C-alpha positions as a Markdown table, in Angstrom:
| # | Residue | x | y | z |
|---|---|---|---|---|
| 1 | Met | 67.6 | 87.2 | 85.0 |
| 2 | Ser | 70.5 | 88.7 | 82.2 |
| 3 | Thr | 73.5 | 86.5 | 80.8 |
| 4 | Ala | 75.3 | 89.7 | 81.4 |
| 5 | Thr | 74.6 | 89.5 | 85.0 |
| 6 | Val | 75.8 | 85.8 | 85.9 |
| 7 | Pro | 79.1 | 84.1 | 85.3 |
| 8 | Ala | 78.8 | 81.7 | 82.1 |
| 9 | Asp | 78.4 | 78.7 | 84.4 |
| 10 | Ala | 76.1 | 80.2 | 86.9 |
| 11 | Asn | 72.6 | 78.5 | 86.6 |
| 12 | Arg | 71.7 | 76.3 | 88.3 |
| 13 | Glu | 72.8 | 73.4 | 86.3 |
| 14 | Gly | 76.5 | 74.9 | 86.4 |
| 15 | Phe | 75.6 | 75.2 | 90.5 |
| 16 | Asp | 74.3 | 71.7 | 90.7 |
| 17 | Glu | 77.5 | 70.2 | 88.4 |
| 18 | Met | 79.4 | 72.3 | 91.0 |
| 19 | Ile | 77.9 | 70.1 | 94.0 |
| 20 | Met | 78.6 | 67.0 | 92.5 |
| 21 | Thr | 81.9 | 67.1 | 92.4 |
| 22 | Arg | 82.3 | 68.1 | 95.9 |
| 23 | Cys | 81.5 | 65.0 | 98.3 |
| 24 | Glu | 79.8 | 67.0 | 100.8 |
| 25 | Pro | 77.8 | 66.1 | 103.9 |
| 26 | Asn | 73.6 | 66.5 | 103.3 |
| 27 | Trp | 73.4 | 69.6 | 105.5 |
| 28 | Leu | 76.7 | 72.1 | 103.9 |
| 29 | Thr | 75.1 | 71.0 | 100.6 |
| 30 | Asp | 71.8 | 72.8 | 101.9 |
| 31 | Leu | 73.1 | 75.4 | 102.8 |
| 32 | Arg | 74.9 | 76.7 | 99.8 |
| 33 | Ser | 71.6 | 76.0 | 97.9 |
| 34 | Gly | 69.4 | 78.2 | 99.7 |
| 35 | Ala | 72.7 | 80.4 | 99.3 |
| 36 | Trp | 72.5 | 79.9 | 95.8 |
| 37 | Gln | 69.4 | 80.7 | 95.3 |
| 38 | Ala | 69.0 | 84.1 | 97.8 |
| 39 | Phe | 71.9 | 84.7 | 95.2 |
| 40 | Glu | 69.9 | 84.2 | 92.1 |
| 41 | Arg | 67.0 | 86.1 | 93.1 |
| 42 | Met | 68.9 | 89.5 | 94.2 |
| 43 | Pro | 69.8 | 92.6 | 92.4 |
| 44 | Leu | 73.3 | 94.3 | 92.3 |
| 45 | Pro | 73.8 | 96.1 | 94.9 |
| 46 | Asp | 73.3 | 100.4 | 93.5 |
| 47 | Ser | 73.8 | 103.4 | 95.5 |
| 48 | Lys | 70.5 | 103.4 | 97.0 |
| 49 | Ala | 72.9 | 101.4 | 99.5 |
| 50 | Glu | 74.5 | 104.3 | 101.6 |
| 51 | Asn | 77.8 | 101.0 | 101.7 |
| 52 | Trp | 77.8 | 101.2 | 97.6 |
| 53 | Arg | 76.7 | 104.6 | 97.2 |
| 54 | Arg | 80.5 | 105.9 | 95.9 |
| 55 | Thr | 80.6 | 102.2 | 94.2 |
| 56 | Asp | 79.9 | 101.7 | 90.2 |
| 57 | Leu | 79.2 | 98.9 | 89.5 |
| 58 | Arg | 78.3 | 99.2 | 85.6 |
| 59 | Leu | 81.4 | 97.6 | 84.1 |
| 60 | Phe | 81.3 | 94.6 | 86.0 |
| 61 | Arg | 80.4 | 91.2 | 84.9 |
| 62 | Phe | 79.7 | 88.2 | 86.1 |
| 63 | Asp | 80.3 | 86.3 | 83.2 |
| 64 | Arg | 83.5 | 87.5 | 82.9 |
| 65 | Phe | 85.0 | 85.2 | 85.3 |
| 66 | Pro | 84.5 | 81.4 | 85.6 |
| 67 | Leu | 82.3 | 79.8 | 88.5 |
| 68 | Arg | 84.5 | 76.3 | 88.6 |
| 69 | Gln | 87.8 | 76.1 | 88.7 |
| 70 | Pro | 90.2 | 73.8 | 87.5 |
| 71 | Ala | 93.5 | 71.8 | 89.5 |
| 72 | Ala | 95.0 | 74.5 | 91.0 |
| 73 | Ala | 98.2 | 72.8 | 89.5 |
| 74 | Glu | 97.1 | 73.3 | 86.2 |
| 75 | Gly | 98.9 | 74.9 | 84.1 |
| 76 | Cys | 100.4 | 77.1 | 86.4 |
| 77 | Gly | 103.9 | 78.3 | 87.5 |
| 78 | Pro | 105.5 | 78.9 | 90.5 |
| 79 | Leu | 102.9 | 80.7 | 92.9 |
| 80 | Pro | 104.3 | 84.3 | 93.9 |
| 81 | Glu | 106.3 | 86.4 | 96.3 |
| 82 | Ala | 105.4 | 85.6 | 99.6 |
| 83 | Leu | 105.9 | 89.7 | 100.8 |
| 84 | Leu | 104.7 | 88.5 | 105.1 |
| 85 | Ala | 106.6 | 85.5 | 105.5 |
| 86 | Glu | 109.9 | 86.6 | 104.0 |
| 87 | Gly | 112.6 | 85.6 | 106.5 |
| 88 | Val | 109.8 | 84.2 | 109.7 |
| 89 | Arg | 109.7 | 81.1 | 111.3 |
| 90 | Leu | 106.6 | 79.9 | 110.3 |
| 91 | Ala | 104.3 | 77.9 | 113.0 |
| 92 | Gly | 102.3 | 76.7 | 108.8 |
| 93 | Gln | 101.7 | 77.0 | 105.7 |
| 94 | Leu | 98.4 | 77.2 | 104.0 |
| 95 | Arg | 99.1 | 78.0 | 100.0 |
| 96 | Ser | 96.3 | 77.7 | 97.3 |
| 97 | Arg | 95.4 | 79.2 | 93.8 |
| 98 | Asn | 92.1 | 80.2 | 92.5 |
| 99 | Gly | 90.5 | 78.7 | 95.5 |
| 100 | Gln | 92.1 | 75.4 | 95.2 |
| 101 | Pro | 94.4 | 74.3 | 97.8 |
| 102 | Ile | 98.1 | 73.5 | 97.1 |
| 103 | Glu | 100.0 | 73.4 | 100.0 |
| 104 | Ser | 99.4 | 73.0 | 104.0 |
| 105 | Leu | 101.5 | 72.5 | 106.7 |
| 106 | Leu | 101.8 | 72.7 | 110.5 |
| 107 | Asp | 104.0 | 71.5 | 113.0 |
| 108 | Glu | 103.7 | 68.6 | 115.1 |
| 109 | Lys | 104.4 | 70.6 | 118.6 |
| 110 | Trp | 101.2 | 72.6 | 117.1 |
| 111 | Ala | 99.9 | 69.9 | 116.0 |
| 112 | Ser | 99.9 | 67.2 | 119.0 |
| 113 | Arg | 97.6 | 69.8 | 121.3 |
| 114 | Gly | 95.0 | 69.8 | 119.2 |
| 115 | Val | 95.4 | 72.9 | 116.9 |
| 116 | Val | 93.9 | 72.7 | 113.7 |
| 117 | Phe | 95.4 | 74.8 | 110.4 |
| 118 | Glu | 93.9 | 74.0 | 107.7 |
| 119 | Ala | 92.1 | 74.2 | 104.2 |
| 120 | Leu | 88.6 | 74.5 | 105.3 |
| 121 | Asp | 86.8 | 72.6 | 102.9 |
| 122 | Thr | 88.8 | 69.9 | 103.8 |
| 123 | Ala | 87.7 | 70.7 | 107.3 |
| 124 | Ala | 83.9 | 70.5 | 106.6 |
| 125 | Val | 84.6 | 66.9 | 106.1 |
| 126 | Gln | 87.0 | 65.3 | 107.6 |
| 127 | Arg | 86.1 | 67.2 | 111.0 |
| 128 | Glu | 82.3 | 67.8 | 110.8 |
| 129 | Ser | 82.0 | 68.2 | 114.7 |
| 130 | Leu | 84.3 | 71.0 | 115.0 |
| 131 | Val | 83.3 | 73.0 | 111.8 |
| 132 | Arg | 79.9 | 72.8 | 111.8 |
| 133 | Pro | 78.5 | 75.3 | 114.4 |
| 134 | Tyr | 80.5 | 77.5 | 112.5 |
| 135 | Leu | 79.3 | 77.2 | 108.9 |
| 136 | Thr | 75.7 | 77.1 | 109.9 |
| 137 | Asp | 75.6 | 80.1 | 112.6 |
| 138 | Arg | 77.7 | 82.7 | 111.2 |
| 139 | Ile | 78.4 | 86.0 | 111.9 |
| 140 | Val | 79.3 | 86.9 | 108.4 |
| 141 | His | 75.2 | 87.5 | 107.6 |
| 142 | Pro | 75.3 | 85.3 | 104.0 |
| 143 | Thr | 73.0 | 86.8 | 101.9 |
| 144 | Ala | 73.8 | 90.4 | 103.1 |
| 145 | Asp | 73.8 | 91.3 | 99.4 |
| 146 | Lys | 73.9 | 89.5 | 96.2 |
| 147 | Phe | 78.0 | 89.0 | 96.7 |
| 148 | Ala | 77.4 | 87.5 | 100.2 |
| 149 | Ala | 75.1 | 85.3 | 98.3 |
| 150 | Leu | 77.2 | 84.5 | 95.8 |
| 151 | His | 80.8 | 83.0 | 98.2 |
| 152 | Ser | 77.8 | 81.7 | 100.4 |
| 153 | Ala | 77.6 | 78.8 | 98.0 |
| 154 | Cys | 80.4 | 79.1 | 95.8 |
| 155 | Trp | 83.1 | 79.3 | 98.3 |
| 156 | Ser | 86.3 | 76.6 | 98.2 |
| 157 | Gly | 90.0 | 76.1 | 99.9 |
| 158 | Gly | 89.8 | 78.7 | 102.1 |
| 159 | Thr | 91.7 | 78.5 | 106.0 |
| 160 | Leu | 90.3 | 77.4 | 108.9 |
| 161 | Leu | 92.6 | 78.0 | 112.2 |
| 162 | Tyr | 91.3 | 76.6 | 115.6 |
| 163 | Val | 93.6 | 76.9 | 118.5 |
| 164 | Pro | 92.1 | 75.2 | 121.5 |
| 165 | Arg | 91.9 | 76.3 | 124.9 |
| 166 | Gly | 95.2 | 77.6 | 126.4 |
| 167 | Val | 97.1 | 77.2 | 123.3 |
| 168 | Val | 99.6 | 80.0 | 123.0 |
| 169 | Ile | 101.3 | 80.0 | 119.0 |
| 170 | Asp | 104.9 | 81.4 | 119.7 |
| 171 | Glu | 105.4 | 81.6 | 115.3 |
| 172 | Pro | 103.1 | 83.1 | 112.7 |
| 173 | Leu | 101.2 | 80.9 | 110.6 |
| 174 | His | 101.0 | 82.2 | 107.2 |
| 175 | Val | 98.7 | 81.7 | 104.7 |
| 176 | Leu | 98.9 | 83.1 | 100.3 |
| 177 | Ser | 96.0 | 83.1 | 98.5 |
| 178 | Ala | 96.6 | 83.0 | 94.2 |
| 179 | Met | 95.0 | 83.7 | 91.4 |
| 180 | Ser | 96.1 | 83.0 | 87.8 |
| 181 | Glu | 94.7 | 85.8 | 84.9 |
| 182 | Gly | 90.7 | 85.6 | 84.8 |
| 183 | Gly | 90.8 | 83.6 | 87.4 |
| 184 | Thr | 88.1 | 83.2 | 90.3 |
| 185 | Asp | 88.2 | 83.0 | 94.2 |
| 186 | Phe | 85.9 | 82.1 | 96.7 |
| 187 | Gly | 87.8 | 82.1 | 99.7 |
| 188 | Arg | 86.6 | 81.4 | 103.5 |
| 189 | Thr | 88.7 | 82.5 | 106.6 |
| 190 | Ile | 87.6 | 81.0 | 109.3 |
| 191 | Val | 90.1 | 81.7 | 112.5 |
| 192 | Val | 88.5 | 80.8 | 116.3 |
| 193 | Leu | 90.1 | 81.0 | 119.4 |
| 194 | Glu | 89.1 | 79.4 | 122.2 |
| 195 | Ala | 89.4 | 81.0 | 125.8 |
| 196 | Gly | 92.8 | 81.7 | 126.7 |
| 197 | Ala | 94.8 | 81.2 | 123.7 |
| 198 | Glu | 96.5 | 83.2 | 121.6 |
| 199 | Ala | 98.1 | 83.2 | 117.5 |
| 200 | Thr | 99.9 | 85.2 | 115.1 |
| 201 | Leu | 98.0 | 84.7 | 111.3 |
| 202 | Leu | 99.3 | 86.7 | 108.2 |
| 203 | Thr | 97.2 | 86.5 | 105.9 |
| 204 | Glu | 98.0 | 87.9 | 101.6 |
| 205 | Thr | 97.0 | 87.7 | 98.7 |
| 206 | Ala | 98.8 | 88.2 | 95.1 |
| 207 | Ser | 98.1 | 87.6 | 91.3 |
| 208 | Asp | 101.0 | 85.7 | 89.3 |
| 209 | Ala | 101.4 | 89.5 | 87.6 |
| 210 | Arg | 100.3 | 92.2 | 89.0 |
| 211 | Asp | 98.1 | 93.5 | 86.2 |
| 212 | Gly | 96.3 | 90.3 | 86.6 |
| 213 | Ser | 92.8 | 90.2 | 86.3 |
| 214 | Gly | 89.9 | 88.2 | 88.2 |
| 215 | Leu | 87.4 | 87.9 | 90.9 |
| 216 | His | 87.6 | 87.7 | 94.5 |
| 217 | Cys | 84.8 | 87.0 | 96.3 |
| 218 | Gly | 85.1 | 86.3 | 100.2 |
| 219 | Ala | 84.6 | 86.4 | 103.5 |
| 220 | Ile | 87.0 | 86.4 | 106.8 |
| 221 | Glu | 84.9 | 85.4 | 110.3 |
| 222 | Ile | 86.9 | 86.1 | 113.7 |
| 223 | His | 85.4 | 83.7 | 117.0 |
| 224 | Val | 88.1 | 85.3 | 119.5 |
| 225 | Gly | 87.3 | 83.8 | 122.9 |
| 226 | Pro | 87.3 | 84.8 | 126.6 |
| 227 | Arg | 90.6 | 86.1 | 127.5 |
| 228 | Ala | 92.1 | 85.4 | 124.5 |
| 229 | Lys | 94.5 | 87.0 | 121.7 |
| 230 | Leu | 95.0 | 87.9 | 118.0 |
| 231 | Arg | 97.3 | 89.3 | 115.5 |
| 232 | Phe | 95.7 | 89.1 | 112.5 |
| 233 | Val | 97.1 | 90.4 | 109.5 |
| 234 | Asn | 95.4 | 90.8 | 105.9 |
| 235 | Leu | 96.9 | 92.2 | 102.8 |
| 236 | Gln | 95.0 | 92.7 | 99.9 |
| 237 | Asn | 97.1 | 92.7 | 96.7 |
| 238 | Trp | 96.0 | 91.2 | 94.2 |
| 239 | Gly | 96.2 | 92.1 | 90.6 |
| 240 | Thr | 95.2 | 95.9 | 89.1 |
| 241 | Gly | 92.6 | 93.8 | 87.4 |
| 242 | Val | 91.0 | 92.0 | 90.2 |
| 243 | Trp | 87.2 | 93.0 | 91.2 |
| 244 | His | 87.0 | 92.7 | 95.0 |
| 245 | Phe | 84.3 | 91.9 | 96.9 |
| 246 | Gly | 84.5 | 90.7 | 100.8 |
| 247 | His | 82.8 | 90.7 | 104.5 |
| 248 | Gln | 85.2 | 90.2 | 107.6 |
| 249 | Lys | 84.0 | 90.8 | 110.7 |
| 250 | Ala | 85.2 | 89.8 | 114.2 |
| 251 | Val | 83.7 | 89.0 | 117.7 |
| 252 | Leu | 85.3 | 89.5 | 120.9 |
| 253 | Ala | 84.1 | 88.2 | 123.9 |
| 254 | Glu | 85.3 | 89.0 | 127.2 |
| 255 | Gly | 88.8 | 89.9 | 128.2 |
| 256 | Ala | 89.5 | 89.5 | 124.5 |
| 257 | Glu | 92.1 | 91.4 | 122.7 |
| 258 | Leu | 92.0 | 91.9 | 118.6 |
| 259 | Gln | 95.3 | 93.5 | 116.5 |
| 260 | Trp | 93.4 | 93.5 | 112.9 |
| 261 | Thr | 96.2 | 95.3 | 110.4 |
| 262 | Val | 94.9 | 95.4 | 106.5 |
| 263 | Gly | 96.8 | 96.2 | 103.8 |
| 264 | Ala | 94.9 | 97.4 | 100.7 |
| 265 | Leu | 97.4 | 97.7 | 98.4 |
| 266 | Gly | 96.3 | 96.0 | 94.7 |
| 267 | Ala | 92.6 | 95.7 | 93.3 |
| 268 | Arg | 91.1 | 97.3 | 90.4 |
| 269 | Leu | 88.0 | 97.8 | 92.8 |
| 270 | Ala | 87.9 | 96.8 | 96.2 |
| 271 | Gln | 84.3 | 97.0 | 97.9 |
| 272 | Val | 84.9 | 95.5 | 101.4 |
| 273 | Glu | 82.2 | 95.5 | 104.7 |
| 274 | Gln | 84.9 | 95.2 | 108.1 |
| 275 | Gln | 83.1 | 94.9 | 111.0 |
| 276 | Val | 84.1 | 94.6 | 115.0 |
| 277 | Val | 81.9 | 93.3 | 117.3 |
| 278 | Leu | 82.6 | 93.6 | 121.4 |
| 279 | Arg | 80.3 | 91.3 | 122.5 |
| 280 | Gly | 82.7 | 90.7 | 125.9 |
| 281 | Arg | 83.2 | 93.0 | 129.0 |
| 282 | Gly | 86.0 | 94.1 | 128.8 |
| 283 | Ala | 87.3 | 93.7 | 125.1 |
| 284 | Glu | 90.0 | 95.1 | 123.3 |
| 285 | Ala | 90.3 | 95.9 | 119.3 |
| 286 | Gln | 93.1 | 97.7 | 117.9 |
| 287 | Val | 92.5 | 98.0 | 113.9 |
| 288 | Asn | 95.1 | 99.5 | 111.6 |
| 289 | Gly | 94.8 | 100.3 | 108.0 |
| 290 | Val | 97.6 | 101.3 | 104.8 |
| 291 | Met | 96.1 | 102.0 | 101.8 |
| 292 | Phe | 98.1 | 103.1 | 98.7 |
| 293 | Thr | 96.6 | 103.3 | 95.2 |
| 294 | Glu | 97.5 | 104.4 | 91.4 |
| 295 | Gly | 96.5 | 104.3 | 88.2 |
| 296 | Lys | 92.4 | 104.4 | 88.0 |
| 297 | Gln | 91.9 | 101.9 | 91.4 |
| 298 | His | 89.2 | 102.1 | 93.5 |
| 299 | Leu | 88.8 | 101.4 | 96.5 |
| 300 | Val | 86.1 | 101.2 | 99.2 |
| 301 | Tyr | 86.4 | 100.0 | 102.6 |
| 302 | Asn | 83.1 | 100.7 | 105.2 |
| 303 | Thr | 84.9 | 99.5 | 109.2 |
| 304 | His | 82.1 | 98.7 | 111.9 |
| 305 | Gln | 83.5 | 98.9 | 115.4 |
| 306 | His | 80.0 | 97.6 | 117.2 |
| 307 | His | 80.3 | 97.9 | 121.3 |
| 308 | Glu | 78.1 | 95.6 | 122.5 |
| 309 | Gln | 78.8 | 95.3 | 126.5 |
| 310 | Pro | 80.3 | 97.5 | 129.0 |
| 311 | Asp | 83.9 | 98.6 | 129.4 |
| 312 | Cys | 85.0 | 98.3 | 126.2 |
| 313 | His | 87.5 | 99.8 | 124.0 |
| 314 | Ser | 88.0 | 100.1 | 120.3 |
| 315 | Asp | 90.8 | 101.9 | 118.1 |
| 316 | Leu | 90.8 | 102.4 | 114.5 |
| 317 | Leu | 93.5 | 104.4 | 112.7 |
| 318 | Tyr | 93.5 | 104.3 | 108.9 |
| 319 | Lys | 95.8 | 106.2 | 106.3 |
| 320 | Gly | 95.8 | 105.7 | 102.6 |
| 321 | Ala | 98.0 | 107.3 | 100.1 |
| 322 | Leu | 96.5 | 107.7 | 96.6 |
| 323 | Gln | 98.5 | 109.2 | 92.9 |
| 324 | Asp | 97.5 | 109.1 | 89.8 |
| 325 | Lys | 93.5 | 109.1 | 88.8 |
| 326 | Ser | 92.8 | 106.7 | 91.7 |
| 327 | Arg | 90.5 | 107.1 | 94.4 |
| 328 | Leu | 89.6 | 106.1 | 98.0 |
| 329 | Val | 86.6 | 105.3 | 100.2 |
| 330 | Trp | 86.6 | 105.4 | 104.0 |
| 331 | Arg | 83.3 | 104.9 | 105.9 |
| 332 | Gly | 83.5 | 104.8 | 109.7 |
| 333 | Met | 81.2 | 104.0 | 112.5 |
| 334 | Ile | 81.3 | 103.2 | 115.9 |
| 335 | Lys | 77.7 | 101.5 | 117.0 |
| 336 | Val | 77.7 | 101.8 | 121.0 |
| 337 | Asp | 74.5 | 99.7 | 122.4 |
| 338 | Arg | 73.0 | 101.2 | 125.7 |
| 339 | Asp | 73.9 | 98.7 | 127.7 |
| 340 | Ala | 77.8 | 99.2 | 126.5 |
| 341 | Gln | 78.6 | 102.2 | 129.4 |
| 342 | Lys | 81.7 | 102.9 | 129.9 |
| 343 | Thr | 83.2 | 102.6 | 126.5 |
| 344 | Asn | 85.7 | 103.9 | 124.9 |
| 345 | Ala | 86.3 | 104.6 | 121.4 |
| 346 | Tyr | 88.5 | 106.1 | 118.8 |
| 347 | Gln | 88.3 | 106.3 | 114.7 |
| 348 | Arg | 90.8 | 108.1 | 112.7 |
| 349 | Asn | 91.2 | 108.6 | 108.5 |
| 350 | Asp | 94.0 | 110.2 | 107.2 |
| 351 | Asn | 94.9 | 110.3 | 103.7 |
| 352 | Leu | 97.9 | 111.7 | 101.5 |
| 353 | Val | 97.2 | 113.0 | 97.9 |
| 354 | Leu | 99.6 | 112.9 | 95.5 |
| 355 | Ser | 98.0 | 114.0 | 92.3 |
| 356 | Asp | 95.6 | 116.4 | 90.8 |
| 357 | His | 93.3 | 114.5 | 89.4 |
| 358 | Ala | 93.4 | 111.7 | 92.6 |
| 359 | Arg | 89.7 | 111.5 | 95.7 |
| 360 | Ala | 90.1 | 111.0 | 98.7 |
| 361 | Asp | 86.6 | 110.5 | 100.5 |
| 362 | Ser | 86.0 | 110.4 | 104.4 |
| 363 | Ile | 83.2 | 109.7 | 105.7 |
| 364 | Pro | 83.0 | 109.3 | 109.7 |
| 365 | Gly | 79.8 | 108.3 | 112.0 |
| 366 | Leu | 78.8 | 107.9 | 115.6 |
| 367 | Glu | 75.3 | 106.0 | 116.1 |
| 368 | Ile | 75.5 | 106.1 | 120.5 |
| 369 | Glu | 72.8 | 105.2 | 122.9 |
| 370 | Ala | 74.6 | 104.5 | 126.1 |
| 371 | Asp | 74.8 | 108.0 | 128.3 |
| 372 | Asp | 78.5 | 107.0 | 129.8 |
| 373 | Val | 80.9 | 107.0 | 126.7 |
| 374 | Arg | 83.9 | 108.0 | 125.0 |
| 375 | Cys | 83.5 | 108.1 | 121.7 |
| 376 | Ser | 85.1 | 110.6 | 118.7 |
| 377 | His | 87.1 | 110.9 | 115.3 |
| 378 | Gly | 88.7 | 111.9 | 112.8 |
| 379 | Ala | 89.6 | 112.7 | 109.3 |
| 380 | Thr | 92.0 | 114.7 | 107.1 |
| 381 | Ala | 93.4 | 115.1 | 103.5 |
| 382 | Gly | 96.2 | 116.8 | 102.3 |
| 383 | Arg | 99.1 | 117.4 | 99.4 |
| 384 | Val | 102.8 | 116.8 | 100.0 |
| 385 | Asp | 103.9 | 119.8 | 100.9 |
| 386 | Asp | 106.3 | 120.9 | 98.3 |
| 387 | Glu | 108.6 | 122.8 | 101.0 |
| 388 | Gln | 109.1 | 119.5 | 102.4 |
| 389 | Ile | 110.6 | 117.8 | 99.1 |
| 390 | Phe | 112.2 | 120.6 | 98.7 |
| 391 | Tyr | 114.1 | 120.4 | 101.6 |
| 392 | Ala | 115.4 | 116.9 | 100.9 |
| 393 | Gln | 116.4 | 117.3 | 97.2 |
| 394 | Asn | 119.3 | 120.0 | 99.0 |
| 395 | Arg | 120.2 | 117.1 | 101.1 |
| 396 | Gly | 121.6 | 115.2 | 98.2 |
| 397 | Leu | 117.8 | 113.4 | 97.5 |
| 398 | Thr | 116.0 | 112.9 | 94.5 |
| 399 | Arg | 112.7 | 113.9 | 94.1 |
| 400 | Lys | 111.5 | 110.7 | 93.9 |
| 401 | Glu | 114.0 | 109.6 | 97.1 |
| 402 | Ala | 111.9 | 112.6 | 98.5 |
| 403 | Ile | 109.0 | 111.6 | 97.6 |
| 404 | Arg | 109.2 | 108.2 | 98.9 |
| 405 | Met | 110.1 | 109.0 | 102.2 |
| 406 | Val | 108.1 | 111.8 | 102.6 |
| 407 | Val | 105.5 | 108.7 | 101.8 |
| 408 | Thr | 106.9 | 106.3 | 104.2 |
| 409 | Gly | 106.2 | 109.1 | 107.2 |
| 410 | Phe | 102.9 | 109.7 | 106.4 |
| 411 | Phe | 102.5 | 106.0 | 107.0 |
| 412 | Gln | 104.8 | 105.9 | 109.9 |
| 413 | Gln | 102.4 | 106.2 | 112.4 |
| 414 | Val | 100.2 | 103.3 | 111.5 |
| 415 | Phe | 103.5 | 101.0 | 111.4 |
| 416 | Asp | 104.5 | 101.7 | 114.7 |
| 417 | Arg | 101.5 | 100.1 | 115.7 |
| 418 | Ile | 102.5 | 97.1 | 114.3 |
| 419 | Thr | 104.2 | 94.6 | 116.6 |
| 420 | Ile | 105.2 | 91.9 | 113.4 |
| 421 | Glu | 108.5 | 93.6 | 111.7 |
| 422 | Ser | 108.1 | 91.6 | 109.2 |
| 423 | Val | 104.7 | 93.3 | 108.5 |
| 424 | Arg | 106.1 | 96.5 | 109.3 |
| 425 | Glu | 109.1 | 96.1 | 106.5 |
| 426 | Ala | 107.1 | 94.2 | 104.3 |
| 427 | Leu | 104.2 | 96.8 | 103.7 |
| 428 | Gly | 106.4 | 100.0 | 103.8 |
| 429 | Glu | 108.7 | 97.8 | 100.7 |
| 430 | Ala | 105.7 | 97.5 | 99.1 |
| 431 | Ile | 104.6 | 101.5 | 99.3 |
| 432 | Arg | 107.6 | 102.5 | 98.3 |
| 433 | Arg | 108.0 | 100.0 | 95.2 |
| 434 | Arg | 104.6 | 102.5 | 94.6 |
| 435 | Val | 105.8 | 105.6 | 94.7 |
| 436 | Arg | 106.4 | 107.5 | 91.0 |
| 437 | Asp | 107.1 | 111.6 | 90.4 |
| 438 | Phe | 104.5 | 113.6 | 89.9 |
| 439 | Val | 104.4 | 117.1 | 88.8 |
């Protein structure tokens, strides 16, 4: 295998050295070794795969990023600003840099009720009986592609949120994952809500510098038990030089409810697979997406709403705005199995193009095997209405202020669906900062 396609220390010797430093149980080492072998033999994804058809990886090189990271505090200054946690009373907080844990806090009143909120690699060693089932029987396939295999072999730090049966956490929990210049992050998030539990988890990523470079290769796995309720926010705000690859999947049991909000603002290139599986009867999922690109950013989000059982409801709304020479790709699929009668599913993607050189691609799709369903989709793309800008300027706003107002109004439909005030304000302000004037 060419050294241009693997990390500088990503050979068997480097991998073995990493394993020796981790002091993990044999079963976990075996899982990592199997994934590493898959990584070595698998090619990079190319345009032959539908999900990668619009992604060009010719400029990507694994060997630019180290496989192993130094301790999180070495040679680094303060962590980047946490947008989602500002002014919010938290039940717990985790912070890391380059996949290495820095801080782990959980209010004692929740710890005493059996809630676990800590770094995943710590929990894998100290809470083996709790964690092992979710690492050995994963809902994200560990060899889905070369990036998934690399992550499965090398993940570190990460997050575990476990909420026992019937426990209702009435304050949000927050995770900040930071990256230094040229760093790597292999973080994995596992969320488990048992029957009747409720929680709100706010996660965000950030680079030490807004134009920082690096590699993120991560995974998110969400288990929502019977009649449990989860509000999950995932803000991707890496520096504009970061390569971001992610596999994200949620599985909902009978009567479970999930509100999943995605903010995609950072990264040089992002390729994300996001899946929601409604596995129990009467499950409900609402998926919200806010995307804003600038410069030469290239963001691809492949979403999948999979209805396996009857009487389930899924509703997806993604909105994107593009300026400069950036590109957004959204490819959505609603899949309804034969037994999933009485399904109600919807997906929509709207894009606001702020430049003659930006491009948005929307590819909705349906795959329906049941005969008693209500499924539909929609997609739009358009430019800012010059009359709206002119109208606002005539009432005292500058051109830039007018554009910001129009862009904010475009996203308002998504903001209205977000029930967490701090998230609405953080996403809105982050987008307003990025809007520039255009001709």
